PDB file of C-alpha atoms in Angstrom:
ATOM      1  CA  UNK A  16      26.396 -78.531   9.900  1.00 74.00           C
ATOM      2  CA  UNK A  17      25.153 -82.115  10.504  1.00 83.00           C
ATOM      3  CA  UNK A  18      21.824 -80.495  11.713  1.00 85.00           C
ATOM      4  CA  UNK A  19      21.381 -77.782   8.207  1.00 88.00           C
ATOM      5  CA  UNK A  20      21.838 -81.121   5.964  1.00 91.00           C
ATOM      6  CA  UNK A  21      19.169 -83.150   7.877  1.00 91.00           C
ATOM      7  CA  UNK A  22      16.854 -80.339   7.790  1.00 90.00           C
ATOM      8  CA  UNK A  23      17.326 -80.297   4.449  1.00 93.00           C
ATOM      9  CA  UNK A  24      16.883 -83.301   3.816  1.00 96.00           C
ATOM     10  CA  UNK A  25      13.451 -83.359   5.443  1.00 95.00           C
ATOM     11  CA  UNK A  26      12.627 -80.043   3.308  1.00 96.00           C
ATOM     12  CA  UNK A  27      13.905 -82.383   0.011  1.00 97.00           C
ATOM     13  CA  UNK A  28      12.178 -85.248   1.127  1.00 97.00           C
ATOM     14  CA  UNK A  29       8.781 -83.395   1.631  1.00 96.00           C
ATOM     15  CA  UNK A  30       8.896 -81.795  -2.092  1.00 96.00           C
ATOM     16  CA  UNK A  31       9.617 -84.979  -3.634  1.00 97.00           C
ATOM     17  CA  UNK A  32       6.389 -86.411  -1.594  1.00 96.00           C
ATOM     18  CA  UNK A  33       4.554 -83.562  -2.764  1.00 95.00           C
ATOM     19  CA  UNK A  34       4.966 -83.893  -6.408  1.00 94.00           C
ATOM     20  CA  UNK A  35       5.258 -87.685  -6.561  1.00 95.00           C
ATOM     21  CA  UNK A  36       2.419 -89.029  -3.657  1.00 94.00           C
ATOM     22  CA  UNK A  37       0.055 -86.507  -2.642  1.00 93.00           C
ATOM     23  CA  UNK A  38      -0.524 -84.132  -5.242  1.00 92.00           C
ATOM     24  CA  UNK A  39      -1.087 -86.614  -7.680  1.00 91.00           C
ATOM     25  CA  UNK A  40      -3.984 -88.246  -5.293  1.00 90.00           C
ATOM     26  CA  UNK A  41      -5.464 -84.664  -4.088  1.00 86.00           C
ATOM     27  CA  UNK A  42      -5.358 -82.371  -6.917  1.00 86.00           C
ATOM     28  CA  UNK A  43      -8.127 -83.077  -9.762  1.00 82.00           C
ATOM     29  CA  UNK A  44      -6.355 -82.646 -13.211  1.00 80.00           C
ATOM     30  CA  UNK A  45      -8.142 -79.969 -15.963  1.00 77.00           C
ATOM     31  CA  UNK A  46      -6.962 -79.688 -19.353  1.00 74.00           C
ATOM     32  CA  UNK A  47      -8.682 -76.077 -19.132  1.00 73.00           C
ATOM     33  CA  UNK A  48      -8.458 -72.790 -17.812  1.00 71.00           C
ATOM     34  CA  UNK A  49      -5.670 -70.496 -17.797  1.00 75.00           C
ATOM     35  CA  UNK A  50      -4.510 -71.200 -14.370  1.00 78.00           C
ATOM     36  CA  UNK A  51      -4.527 -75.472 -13.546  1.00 81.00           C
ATOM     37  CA  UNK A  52      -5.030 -76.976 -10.211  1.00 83.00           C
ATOM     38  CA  UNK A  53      -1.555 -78.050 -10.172  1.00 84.00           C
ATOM     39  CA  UNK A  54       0.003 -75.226 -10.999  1.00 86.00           C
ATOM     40  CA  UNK A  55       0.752 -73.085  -8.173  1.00 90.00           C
ATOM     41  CA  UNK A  56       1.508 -76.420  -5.712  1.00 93.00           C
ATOM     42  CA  UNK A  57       4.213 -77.739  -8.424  1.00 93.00           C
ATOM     43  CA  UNK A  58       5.665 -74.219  -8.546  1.00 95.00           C
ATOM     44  CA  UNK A  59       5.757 -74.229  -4.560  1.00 95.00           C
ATOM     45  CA  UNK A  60       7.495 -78.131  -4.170  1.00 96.00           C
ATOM     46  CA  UNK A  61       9.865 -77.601  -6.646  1.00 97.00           C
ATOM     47  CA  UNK A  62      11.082 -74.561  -4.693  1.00 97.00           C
ATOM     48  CA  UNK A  63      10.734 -76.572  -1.574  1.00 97.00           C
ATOM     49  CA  UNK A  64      13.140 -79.236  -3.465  1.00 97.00           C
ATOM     50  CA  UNK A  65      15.609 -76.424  -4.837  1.00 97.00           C
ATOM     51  CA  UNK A  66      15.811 -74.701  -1.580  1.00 96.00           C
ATOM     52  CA  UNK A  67      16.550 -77.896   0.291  1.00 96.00           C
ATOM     53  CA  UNK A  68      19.115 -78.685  -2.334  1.00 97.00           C
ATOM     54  CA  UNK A  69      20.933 -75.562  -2.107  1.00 96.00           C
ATOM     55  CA  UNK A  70      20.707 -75.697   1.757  1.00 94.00           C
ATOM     56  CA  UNK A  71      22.377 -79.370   1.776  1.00 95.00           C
ATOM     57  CA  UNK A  72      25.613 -78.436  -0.443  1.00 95.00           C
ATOM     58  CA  UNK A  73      26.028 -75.362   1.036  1.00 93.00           C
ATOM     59  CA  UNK A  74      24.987 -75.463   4.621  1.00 90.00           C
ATOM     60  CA  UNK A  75      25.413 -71.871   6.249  1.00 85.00           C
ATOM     61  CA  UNK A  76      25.218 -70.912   9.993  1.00 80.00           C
ATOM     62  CA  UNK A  77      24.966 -72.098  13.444  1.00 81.00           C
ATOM     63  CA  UNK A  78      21.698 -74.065  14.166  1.00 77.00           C
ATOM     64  CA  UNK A  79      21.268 -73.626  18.076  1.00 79.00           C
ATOM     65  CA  UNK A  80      18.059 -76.394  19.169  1.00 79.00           C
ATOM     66  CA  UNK A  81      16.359 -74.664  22.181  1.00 87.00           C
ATOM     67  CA  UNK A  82      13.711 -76.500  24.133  1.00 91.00           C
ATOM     68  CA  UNK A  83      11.122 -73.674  24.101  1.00 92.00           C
ATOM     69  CA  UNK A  84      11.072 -73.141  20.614  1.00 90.00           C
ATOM     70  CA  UNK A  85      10.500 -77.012  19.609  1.00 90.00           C
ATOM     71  CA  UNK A  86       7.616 -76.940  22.091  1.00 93.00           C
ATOM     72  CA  UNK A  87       6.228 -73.793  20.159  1.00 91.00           C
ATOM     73  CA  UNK A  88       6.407 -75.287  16.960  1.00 91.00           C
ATOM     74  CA  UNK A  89       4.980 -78.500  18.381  1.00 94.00           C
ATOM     75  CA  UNK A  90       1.990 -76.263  19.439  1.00 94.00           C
ATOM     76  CA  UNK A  91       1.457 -74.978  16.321  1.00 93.00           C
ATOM     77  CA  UNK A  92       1.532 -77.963  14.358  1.00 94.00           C
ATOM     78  CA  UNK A  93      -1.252 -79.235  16.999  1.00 96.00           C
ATOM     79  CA  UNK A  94      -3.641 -76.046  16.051  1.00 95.00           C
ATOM     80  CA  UNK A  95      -2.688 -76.935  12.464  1.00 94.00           C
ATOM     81  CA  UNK A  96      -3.860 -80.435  12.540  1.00 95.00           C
ATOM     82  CA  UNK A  97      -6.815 -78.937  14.888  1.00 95.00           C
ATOM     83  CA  UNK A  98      -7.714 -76.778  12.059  1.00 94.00           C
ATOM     84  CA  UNK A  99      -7.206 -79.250   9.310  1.00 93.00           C
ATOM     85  CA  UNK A 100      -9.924 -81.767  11.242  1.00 94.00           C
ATOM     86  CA  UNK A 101     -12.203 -77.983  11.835  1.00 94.00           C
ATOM     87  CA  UNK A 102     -12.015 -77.526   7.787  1.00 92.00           C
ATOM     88  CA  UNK A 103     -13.218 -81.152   7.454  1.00 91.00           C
ATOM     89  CA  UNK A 104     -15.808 -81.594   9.523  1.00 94.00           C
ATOM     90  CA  UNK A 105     -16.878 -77.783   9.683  1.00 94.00           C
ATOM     91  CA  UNK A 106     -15.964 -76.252   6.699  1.00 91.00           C
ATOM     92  CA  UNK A 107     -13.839 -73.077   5.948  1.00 91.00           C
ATOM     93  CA  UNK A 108     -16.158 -70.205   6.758  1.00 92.00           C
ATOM     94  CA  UNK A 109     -16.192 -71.294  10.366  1.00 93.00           C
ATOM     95  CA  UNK A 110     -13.065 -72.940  10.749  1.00 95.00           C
ATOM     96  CA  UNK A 111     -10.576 -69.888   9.140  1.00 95.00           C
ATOM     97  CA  UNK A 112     -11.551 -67.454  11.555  1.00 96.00           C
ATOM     98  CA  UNK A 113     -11.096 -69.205  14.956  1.00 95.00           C
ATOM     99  CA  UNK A 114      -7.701 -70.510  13.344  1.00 95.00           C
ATOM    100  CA  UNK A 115      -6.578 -67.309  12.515  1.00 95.00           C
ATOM    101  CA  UNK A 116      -7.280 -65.749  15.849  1.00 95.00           C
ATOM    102  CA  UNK A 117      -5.746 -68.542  17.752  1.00 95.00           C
ATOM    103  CA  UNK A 118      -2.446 -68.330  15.457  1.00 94.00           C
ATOM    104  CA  UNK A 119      -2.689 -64.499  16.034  1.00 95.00           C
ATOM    105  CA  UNK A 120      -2.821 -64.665  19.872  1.00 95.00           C
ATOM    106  CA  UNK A 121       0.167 -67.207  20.566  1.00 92.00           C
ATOM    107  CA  UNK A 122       2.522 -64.994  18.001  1.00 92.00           C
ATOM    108  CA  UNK A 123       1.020 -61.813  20.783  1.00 93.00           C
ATOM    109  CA  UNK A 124      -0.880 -60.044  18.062  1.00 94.00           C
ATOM    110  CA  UNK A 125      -2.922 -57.919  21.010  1.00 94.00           C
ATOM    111  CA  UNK A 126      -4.051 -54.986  18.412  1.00 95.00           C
ATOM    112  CA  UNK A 127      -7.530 -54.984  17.684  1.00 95.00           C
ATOM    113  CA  UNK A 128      -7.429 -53.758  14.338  1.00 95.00           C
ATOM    114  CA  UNK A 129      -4.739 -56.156  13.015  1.00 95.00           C
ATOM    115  CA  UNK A 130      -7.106 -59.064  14.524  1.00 95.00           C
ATOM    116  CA  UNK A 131      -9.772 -58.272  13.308  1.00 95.00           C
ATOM    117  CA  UNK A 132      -8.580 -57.903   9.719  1.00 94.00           C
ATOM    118  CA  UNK A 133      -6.666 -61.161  10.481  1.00 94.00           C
ATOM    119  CA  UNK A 134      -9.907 -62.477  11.543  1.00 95.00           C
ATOM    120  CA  UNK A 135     -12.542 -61.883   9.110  1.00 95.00           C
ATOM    121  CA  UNK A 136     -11.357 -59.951   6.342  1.00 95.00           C
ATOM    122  CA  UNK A 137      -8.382 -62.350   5.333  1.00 94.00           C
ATOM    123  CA  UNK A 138     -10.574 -65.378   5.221  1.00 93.00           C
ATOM    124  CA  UNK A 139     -13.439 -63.654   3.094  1.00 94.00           C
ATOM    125  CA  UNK A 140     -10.857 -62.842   0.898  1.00 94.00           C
ATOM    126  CA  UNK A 141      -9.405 -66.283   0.722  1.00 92.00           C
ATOM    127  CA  UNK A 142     -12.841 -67.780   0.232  1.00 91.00           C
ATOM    128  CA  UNK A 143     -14.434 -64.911  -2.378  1.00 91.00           C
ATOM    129  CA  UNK A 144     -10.943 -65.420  -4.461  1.00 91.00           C
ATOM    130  CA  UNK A 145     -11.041 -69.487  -4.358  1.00 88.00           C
ATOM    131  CA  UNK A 146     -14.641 -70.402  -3.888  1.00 85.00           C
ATOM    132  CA  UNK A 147     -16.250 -67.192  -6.172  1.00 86.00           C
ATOM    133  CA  UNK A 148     -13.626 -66.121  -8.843  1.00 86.00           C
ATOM    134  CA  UNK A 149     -11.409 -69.021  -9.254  1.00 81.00           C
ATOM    135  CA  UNK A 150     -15.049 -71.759  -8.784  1.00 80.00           C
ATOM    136  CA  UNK A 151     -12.338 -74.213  -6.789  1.00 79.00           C
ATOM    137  CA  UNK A 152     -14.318 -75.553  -3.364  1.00 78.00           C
ATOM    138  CA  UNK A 153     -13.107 -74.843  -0.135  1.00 80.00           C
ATOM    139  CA  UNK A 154     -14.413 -77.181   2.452  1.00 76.00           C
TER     140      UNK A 154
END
């Protein structure tokens, strides 16, 4: 129980740092357009705050910490920040592709269709609906 409320604290915590510190600093603010910058990443902190409120009054379920599965998530955080310091210094079109194929590989994703489409035709899509229709830069 002790674990579910610090988790969800963490969960709070990181909404209210969304909306208050870094979204304020990263996202540009329009007054035009149908669909503003800040729109969608509001939408998703405040659900990150709701859920973590929800999950601190009424924590639910045994939380059982193994050793394997920290050291996974540990990993992928790594390729995440890898990736992160890829889309900076390389930009998306090369940096999407060798992320996705190296997230696909430690989950075991061994079919060749499904990493392929994972490969290339999820990040064209990501960059032909951000970059092209919505005119947002990806870097």
């Amino acid at each position: 129980m002790l674990v579910n409320r610090l988790s969800a604290s963490f969960v709070i915590f990181l909404g209210l740092s969304l909306v208050y510190f870094i979204f304020p600093i990263e996202i540009e603010k329009l007054d035009y357009g149908w669909v503003r910058p800040q729109t969608l990443p509001n939408i998703c902190s405040f659900l990150l705050i709701t859920f973590g409120l929800v999950q601190f009054v009424f924590p639910r379920g045994k939380v059982d910490l193994q050793f394997n599965q920290i050291l996974w998530s540990g990993i992928f955080m790594l390729v995440a920040f890898i990736a992160v310091f890829g889309f900076h210094n390389f930009g998306f079109i090369l940096t999407a592709p060798v992320f996705s194929l190296t997230i696909m590989l430690f989950i075991g994703e061994r079919r060749i269709l499904w990493l392929l489409l994972g490969v290339f035709l999820i990040p064209f899509l990501i960059w032909l609906s951000v970059d092209q229709i919505l005119g947002r830069f990806l870097p």
